[in-house]
Tab-separated table of C-alpha atoms and ligand atoms in Angstrom:
chain	number	residue	atom	x	y	z
A	1	MET	CA	60.583	-10.839	-117.929
A	2	PHE	CA	57.044	-12.295	-117.903
A	3	GLU	CA	58.292	-15.636	-116.539
A	4	ASN	CA	55.086	-16.545	-114.711
A	5	LEU	CA	52.834	-15.680	-117.638
A	6	SER	CA	55.067	-17.569	-120.015
A	7	GLN	CA	55.103	-20.646	-117.829
A	8	ASN	CA	51.318	-20.671	-117.329
A	9	ILE	CA	50.435	-20.119	-120.980
A	10	ASN	CA	52.879	-22.753	-122.147
A	11	GLN	CA	51.528	-25.192	-119.622
A	12	ALA	CA	48.005	-24.537	-120.905
A	13	LEU	CA	49.070	-25.122	-124.510
A	14	ARG	CA	51.347	-28.080	-123.810
A	15	THR	CA	48.450	-30.513	-123.413
A	16	LEU	CA	47.468	-29.921	-127.035
A	17	LYS	CA	50.892	-29.487	-128.614
A	18	GLY	CA	51.737	-33.113	-129.261
A	19	LYS	CA	48.234	-34.355	-130.025
A	20	GLY	CA	47.497	-35.627	-133.552
A	21	ARG	CA	43.773	-35.185	-133.148
A	22	ILE	CA	41.830	-32.814	-130.962
A	23	THR	CA	38.198	-32.028	-130.337
A	24	ASP	CA	36.354	-28.775	-129.768
A	25	VAL	CA	36.117	-29.835	-126.141
A	26	ASN	CA	39.963	-29.971	-125.945
A	27	VAL	CA	40.211	-26.540	-127.526
A	28	ALA	CA	37.667	-25.043	-125.127
A	29	ALA	CA	39.427	-26.557	-122.105
A	30	THR	CA	42.830	-25.295	-123.259
A	31	LEU	CA	41.550	-21.797	-123.907
A	32	LYS	CA	39.965	-21.744	-120.480
A	33	GLU	CA	43.449	-22.368	-119.080
A	34	VAL	CA	44.920	-19.685	-121.356
A	35	ARG	CA	42.329	-17.211	-120.061
A	36	LYS	CA	43.214	-18.176	-116.507
A	37	ALA	CA	46.905	-17.593	-117.263
A	38	LEU	CA	46.064	-14.131	-118.629
A	39	LEU	CA	43.979	-13.280	-115.562
A	40	ASP	CA	46.777	-14.503	-113.283
A	41	ALA	CA	49.078	-12.148	-115.204
A	42	ASP	CA	46.761	-9.312	-114.180
A	43	VAL	CA	45.380	-8.791	-117.674
A	44	ASN	CA	42.169	-6.766	-117.686
A	45	PHE	CA	39.165	-9.153	-117.369
A	46	LYS	CA	37.355	-7.953	-120.501
A	47	VAL	CA	40.572	-8.086	-122.506
A	48	ALA	CA	41.295	-11.668	-121.398
A	49	LYS	CA	37.781	-12.769	-122.326
A	50	SER	CA	37.750	-11.042	-125.658
A	51	VAL	CA	41.151	-12.357	-126.739
A	52	THR	CA	40.359	-15.974	-125.845
A	53	ASP	CA	36.952	-15.709	-127.581
A	54	THR	CA	38.724	-14.487	-130.731
A	55	ILE	CA	41.297	-17.293	-130.531
A	56	LYS	CA	38.509	-19.845	-130.243
A	57	GLU	CA	36.616	-18.412	-133.196
A	58	LYS	CA	39.756	-18.383	-135.354
A	59	ALA	CA	40.795	-21.872	-134.270
A	60	LEU	CA	37.455	-23.399	-135.163
A	61	GLY	CA	37.160	-21.247	-138.322
A	62	GLN	CA	40.544	-22.470	-139.543
A	63	LYS	CA	39.435	-26.069	-139.212
A	64	ILE	CA	42.004	-26.741	-136.554
A	65	LEU	CA	40.265	-29.971	-135.594
A	66	ILE	CA	41.205	-31.653	-138.876
A	67	ALA	CA	44.652	-30.077	-139.182
A	68	VAL	CA	47.759	-32.296	-139.283
A	69	GLU	CA	49.289	-30.578	-136.264
A	70	PRO	CA	46.372	-28.962	-134.485
A	71	GLY	CA	48.415	-28.077	-131.390
A	72	GLN	CA	51.005	-26.146	-133.408
A	73	MET	CA	48.241	-24.385	-135.281
A	74	LEU	CA	46.647	-23.269	-132.041
A	75	VAL	CA	49.991	-21.985	-130.735
A	76	LYS	CA	50.365	-19.933	-133.930
A	77	ILE	CA	46.871	-18.461	-133.523
A	78	VAL	CA	47.575	-17.598	-129.862
A	79	SER	CA	50.844	-15.959	-130.872
A	80	ASP	CA	49.145	-13.892	-133.588
A	81	GLU	CA	46.408	-12.754	-131.205
A	82	LEU	CA	48.872	-11.771	-128.447
A	83	THR	CA	50.793	-9.779	-131.069
A	84	GLU	CA	47.595	-8.014	-132.153
A	85	LEU	CA	46.663	-7.398	-128.535
A	86	MET	CA	49.971	-5.590	-127.985
A	87	GLY	CA	49.441	-3.417	-131.058
A	88	GLY	CA	50.428	-5.576	-134.053
A	89	GLN	CA	53.174	-3.446	-135.582
A	90	LYS	CA	55.898	-1.523	-133.799
A	91	VAL	CA	55.286	2.237	-133.894
A	92	ASP	CA	58.185	4.716	-133.939
A	93	ILE	CA	58.230	7.997	-132.053
A	94	ASN	CA	58.005	11.159	-134.100
A	95	THR	CA	61.261	13.078	-133.904
A	96	LYS	CA	60.713	15.350	-136.897
A	97	GLY	CA	60.803	19.061	-136.215
A	98	ASP	CA	63.241	21.865	-135.646
A	99	PRO	CA	63.573	21.146	-132.869
A	100	ALA	CA	61.421	18.055	-132.284
A	101	VAL	CA	59.982	18.129	-128.763
A	102	VAL	CA	59.347	14.980	-126.722
A	103	LEU	CA	57.244	15.514	-123.595
A	104	MET	CA	57.366	12.955	-120.779
A	105	SER	CA	54.382	12.373	-118.509
A	106	GLY	CA	53.643	9.899	-115.728
A	107	LEU	CA	53.551	9.381	-111.988
A	108	GLN	CA	56.476	9.947	-109.659
A	109	GLY	CA	58.653	6.852	-109.486
A	110	SER	CA	57.456	5.503	-112.824
A	111	GLY	CA	60.935	5.968	-114.272
A	112	LYS	CA	60.406	9.210	-116.231
A	113	THR	CA	63.745	10.815	-115.427
A	114	THR	CA	65.667	7.593	-115.998
A	115	PHE	CA	63.869	7.070	-119.288
A	116	SER	CA	64.505	10.663	-120.381
A	117	GLY	CA	68.223	9.934	-120.025
A	118	LYS	CA	67.908	6.593	-121.816
A	119	LEU	CA	66.022	8.147	-124.727
A	120	ALA	CA	68.545	10.980	-124.965
A	121	LEU	CA	71.396	8.463	-125.207
A	122	TYR	CA	69.454	6.308	-127.699
A	123	LEU	CA	68.899	9.355	-129.955
A	124	LYS	CA	72.446	10.598	-129.462
A	125	LYS	CA	73.747	7.234	-130.685
A	126	GLN	CA	71.718	7.855	-133.860
A	127	GLY	CA	73.686	11.063	-134.338
A	128	ARG	CA	70.957	13.407	-133.093
A	129	ASN	CA	71.772	16.579	-131.182
A	130	VAL	CA	69.691	16.324	-127.995
A	131	LEU	CA	68.828	18.671	-125.113
A	132	LEU	CA	67.363	17.358	-121.861
A	133	THR	CA	65.099	19.707	-119.903
A	134	ALA	CA	64.278	19.509	-116.201
A	135	CYS	CA	60.729	20.725	-115.552
A	136	ASP	CA	60.168	19.144	-112.138
A	137	VAL	CA	59.913	22.335	-110.102
A	138	TYR	CA	58.916	20.594	-106.862
A	139	ARG	CA	61.883	18.350	-106.208
A	140	PRO	CA	65.293	20.028	-106.484
A	141	ALA	CA	66.726	16.515	-106.399
A	142	ALA	CA	65.000	15.773	-109.695
A	143	ILE	CA	66.997	18.513	-111.423
A	144	ASP	CA	70.229	17.148	-109.951
A	145	GLN	CA	69.259	13.616	-110.980
A	146	LEU	CA	68.816	14.718	-114.598
A	147	LYS	CA	72.065	16.692	-114.519
A	148	VAL	CA	73.975	13.661	-113.267
A	149	LEU	CA	72.445	11.511	-116.014
A	150	GLY	CA	73.202	14.178	-118.627
A	151	GLU	CA	76.834	14.283	-117.574
A	152	GLN	CA	77.066	10.516	-117.605
A	153	ILE	CA	75.779	10.239	-121.189
A	154	GLY	CA	77.302	13.465	-122.499
A	155	VAL	CA	74.036	15.306	-123.195
A	156	ASP	CA	73.364	18.938	-122.183
A	157	VAL	CA	70.687	19.575	-119.565
A	158	TYR	CA	68.616	22.764	-119.484
A	159	ALA	CA	67.327	23.777	-116.028
A	160	GLU	CA	66.206	26.923	-114.191
A	161	PRO	CA	66.433	25.991	-110.500
A	162	GLU	CA	64.934	29.329	-109.349
A	163	ASN	CA	61.969	29.247	-111.724
A	164	LYS	CA	58.810	27.537	-110.429
A	165	ASN	CA	56.905	27.774	-113.707
A	166	PRO	CA	57.283	24.574	-115.795
A	167	VAL	CA	55.576	26.134	-118.832
A	168	GLN	CA	58.152	28.926	-118.956
A	169	ILE	CA	61.063	26.553	-118.415
A	170	ALA	CA	59.907	24.304	-121.249
A	171	GLN	CA	59.414	27.278	-123.568
A	172	ASN	CA	62.817	28.698	-122.664
A	173	ALA	CA	64.420	25.301	-123.257
A	174	ILE	CA	63.023	25.224	-126.784
A	175	LYS	CA	64.344	28.758	-127.428
A	176	HIS	CA	67.707	27.671	-126.050
A	177	ALA	CA	67.661	24.604	-128.331
A	178	LYS	CA	66.977	26.760	-131.381
A	179	ALA	CA	69.770	29.133	-130.444
A	180	THR	CA	72.281	26.340	-129.908
A	181	GLY	CA	71.360	24.071	-132.800
A	182	LYS	CA	69.817	21.229	-130.773
A	183	LYS	CA	67.440	19.134	-132.846
A	184	ILE	CA	65.501	17.260	-130.160
A	185	VAL	CA	64.307	18.597	-126.797
A	186	ILE	CA	63.262	16.006	-124.211
A	187	VAL	CA	61.116	17.567	-121.480
A	188	ASP	CA	61.025	15.718	-118.149
A	189	THR	CA	58.065	16.831	-116.013
A	190	ALA	CA	56.998	16.500	-112.382
A	191	GLY	CA	54.942	13.511	-111.347
A	192	ARG	CA	52.914	12.815	-108.216
A	193	LEU	CA	52.458	9.643	-106.231
A	194	ALA	CA	48.898	9.338	-107.544
A	195	VAL	CA	46.791	10.992	-110.215
A	196	ASP	CA	45.756	14.447	-108.993
A	197	GLU	CA	44.099	17.456	-110.548
A	198	GLU	CA	47.003	19.862	-110.064
A	199	MET	CA	49.452	17.548	-111.830
A	200	MET	CA	47.024	17.016	-114.704
A	201	ARG	CA	46.461	20.749	-115.087
A	202	GLU	CA	50.188	21.355	-115.118
A	203	ILE	CA	51.035	18.738	-117.733
A	204	GLU	CA	48.077	19.898	-119.842
A	205	ALA	CA	49.375	23.483	-119.688
A	206	VAL	CA	52.925	22.450	-120.638
A	207	LYS	CA	51.621	20.372	-123.531
A	208	LYS	CA	49.416	23.190	-124.810
A	209	ALA	CA	52.230	25.732	-124.602
A	210	ILE	CA	54.995	23.740	-126.295
A	211	GLN	CA	52.953	21.609	-128.749
A	212	PRO	CA	55.256	18.576	-128.547
A	213	THR	CA	55.896	16.425	-131.595
A	214	GLU	CA	55.603	13.418	-129.304
A	215	THR	CA	54.010	13.016	-125.869
A	216	LEU	CA	55.003	9.845	-124.052
A	217	PHE	CA	53.334	8.361	-120.998
A	218	VAL	CA	55.810	6.503	-118.775
A	219	VAL	CA	54.534	3.776	-116.468
A	220	ASP	CA	55.932	1.061	-114.216
A	221	SER	CA	54.861	-2.235	-115.774
A	222	MET	CA	55.043	-4.029	-112.426
A	223	THR	CA	51.933	-2.137	-111.261
A	224	GLY	CA	49.705	-4.228	-113.586
A	225	GLN	CA	46.111	-3.006	-113.735
A	226	ASP	CA	47.018	0.165	-111.832
A	227	ALA	CA	49.303	0.983	-114.746
A	228	VAL	CA	46.396	0.539	-117.131
A	229	ASN	CA	44.075	2.717	-115.023
A	230	THR	CA	46.708	5.451	-114.713
A	231	ALA	CA	47.274	5.307	-118.482
A	232	LYS	CA	43.562	5.820	-119.008
A	233	ALA	CA	43.456	8.804	-116.642
A	234	PHE	CA	46.412	10.490	-118.388
A	235	ASN	CA	45.181	9.708	-121.870
A	236	ASP	CA	41.730	11.131	-121.126
A	237	ARG	CA	43.388	14.417	-120.153
A	238	ILE	CA	46.418	14.815	-122.396
A	239	ASN	CA	45.807	12.435	-125.299
A	240	PHE	CA	49.380	11.106	-125.365
A	241	ASP	CA	50.971	9.489	-128.428
A	242	GLY	CA	52.640	6.454	-126.945
A	243	VAL	CA	53.451	4.452	-123.839
A	244	VAL	CA	56.814	3.630	-122.274
A	245	LEU	CA	56.676	0.540	-120.061
A	246	THR	CA	59.505	0.633	-117.560
A	247	LYS	CA	60.913	-1.998	-115.206
A	248	LEU	CA	59.998	-4.929	-117.446
A	249	ASP	CA	63.096	-6.647	-116.064
A	250	GLY	CA	61.229	-7.075	-112.766
A	251	ASP	CA	57.789	-7.858	-114.194
A	252	THR	CA	57.019	-11.583	-114.118
A	253	ARG	CA	53.345	-11.156	-115.031
A	254	GLY	CA	53.022	-8.871	-118.055
A	255	GLY	CA	49.455	-7.672	-117.415
A	256	ALA	CA	50.141	-4.039	-118.288
A	257	ALA	CA	51.944	-4.896	-121.525
A	258	LEU	CA	49.046	-7.083	-122.619
A	259	SER	CA	46.148	-4.787	-121.649
A	260	ILE	CA	47.275	-1.221	-122.167
A	261	LYS	CA	46.843	-1.024	-125.959
A	262	ALA	CA	43.363	-2.543	-125.806
A	263	VAL	CA	42.246	-0.140	-123.054
A	264	VAL	CA	43.716	3.191	-124.202
A	265	ASP	CA	44.282	2.427	-127.887
A	266	LYS	CA	47.763	3.925	-127.893
A	267	PRO	CA	50.871	1.958	-128.877
A	268	ILE	CA	53.626	0.915	-126.502
A	269	LYS	CA	56.729	2.441	-128.122
A	270	PHE	CA	59.588	1.654	-125.741
A	271	ILE	CA	60.383	-0.589	-122.810
A	272	GLY	CA	62.784	-0.095	-119.916
A	273	THR	CA	64.815	-3.175	-119.064
A	274	SER	CA	67.265	-2.061	-116.383
A	275	GLU	CA	68.280	0.905	-114.265
A	276	LYS	CA	71.225	1.580	-116.569
A	277	MET	CA	71.262	4.107	-119.396
A	278	ASP	CA	71.387	1.406	-122.066
A	279	GLY	CA	68.340	-0.410	-120.595
A	280	ILE	CA	65.997	0.743	-123.352
A	281	ASP	CA	64.423	-1.217	-126.202
A	282	VAL	CA	61.979	-0.426	-128.957
A	283	PHE	CA	58.780	-2.387	-128.331
A	284	TYR	CA	58.055	-5.064	-130.947
A	285	PRO	CA	54.680	-6.744	-130.277
A	286	ASP	CA	55.566	-9.881	-132.284
A	287	ARG	CA	58.896	-10.379	-130.507
A	288	MET	CA	57.175	-9.964	-127.152
A	289	ALA	CA	54.535	-12.549	-128.082
A	290	SER	CA	57.266	-15.001	-129.166
A	291	ARG	CA	59.050	-14.379	-125.911
A	292	ILE	CA	55.906	-15.146	-123.904
A	293	LEU	CA	55.285	-18.348	-125.851
A	294	GLY	CA	58.967	-19.244	-125.476
B	301	GDP	P1	60.548	9.352	-111.917
B	301	GDP	O1	60.133	9.796	-110.546
B	301	GDP	O2	59.365	8.979	-112.746
B	301	GDP	O3	61.432	10.319	-112.624
B	301	GDP	O4	61.353	7.974	-111.722
B	301	GDP	P2	62.929	7.680	-111.724
B	301	GDP	O5	63.466	7.838	-113.103
B	301	GDP	O6	63.576	8.446	-110.642
B	301	GDP	O7	62.940	6.102	-111.413
B	301	GDP	C1	62.487	5.574	-110.180
B	301	GDP	C2	63.306	4.313	-109.861
B	301	GDP	O8	63.060	3.304	-110.830
B	301	GDP	C3	64.806	4.570	-109.877
B	301	GDP	O9	65.385	3.856	-108.809
B	301	GDP	C4	65.251	3.977	-111.219
B	301	GDP	O10	66.588	3.518	-111.197
B	301	GDP	C5	64.269	2.827	-111.375
B	301	GDP	N1	64.045	2.444	-112.784
B	301	GDP	C6	63.644	3.232	-113.797
B	301	GDP	N2	63.500	2.533	-114.942
B	301	GDP	C7	63.834	1.251	-114.648
B	301	GDP	C8	63.874	0.007	-115.406
B	301	GDP	O11	63.557	-0.067	-116.603
B	301	GDP	N3	64.249	-1.117	-114.714
B	301	GDP	C9	64.570	-1.075	-113.390
B	301	GDP	N4	64.924	-2.232	-112.797
B	301	GDP	N5	64.528	0.043	-112.665
B	301	GDP	C10	64.167	1.196	-113.269
């Protein structure tokens, strides 16, 4: 995860790490390299500039030039700023409600169905009574995929294979949950290969009808700036509550993780780290920053 970014940033900082004394010229040169590492990681250009400008301001403001270990101090400032950039604190999903309703949104292939299963298992392990709901009315295979996952993790799946109306299916699923004592309904929706008006209208309609306690936007982190642009398009339309970054296990660059919060101002809440049902982690910005700085 983020190997290239980690290597480039550490290389940029290494030149200063051991030095007893540094100058503002050293700091500027190092931060230029840090910015380059961020751009190579496919971090949004404005974000990369703004974060390195802030690091520079803080470094000089904290009298780093006369510090005993200026290199270490700079590493700490970089770590703090990367943490802030990724949201600062971890933010939990809201699962209060009777039942709580979690709506999934995102493009086809982003990992929505897989993540729906992962989240169901994660909540089940916490003792919650979960119902998965298949609202992808375009691909019969999507319903089967969710059913297979449900069976694998021991969670019930609600589906209406003959019904082509996702709003009705979602509403019926919530009724079914109430009748059967389920406390959390996870609604998996249909995606498209790219952002299109019909998909947006559909997800908007489902959201309006079921008033979810939590709307998550699921995106493939390996798509870098495309992930950020897609997040913006979805957020503008459905005002989601949090982001799920999937496939971090294959992402060597980390551009989406580092830019998404700054661009859409919504927290990353979970990450996907494998194809398996236990490949889910809560997103901790500080742990991710430490990981990048190795
Ligand atoms: P959907 O179309 O958004 O529902 O996407 P799927 O859930 O069908 O996932 C698309 C592909 O990505 C599948 O092959 C999944 O196994 C894979 N996938 C999903 N999440 C992850 C992840 O976190 N890591 C990896 N390596 N693969 C993932």
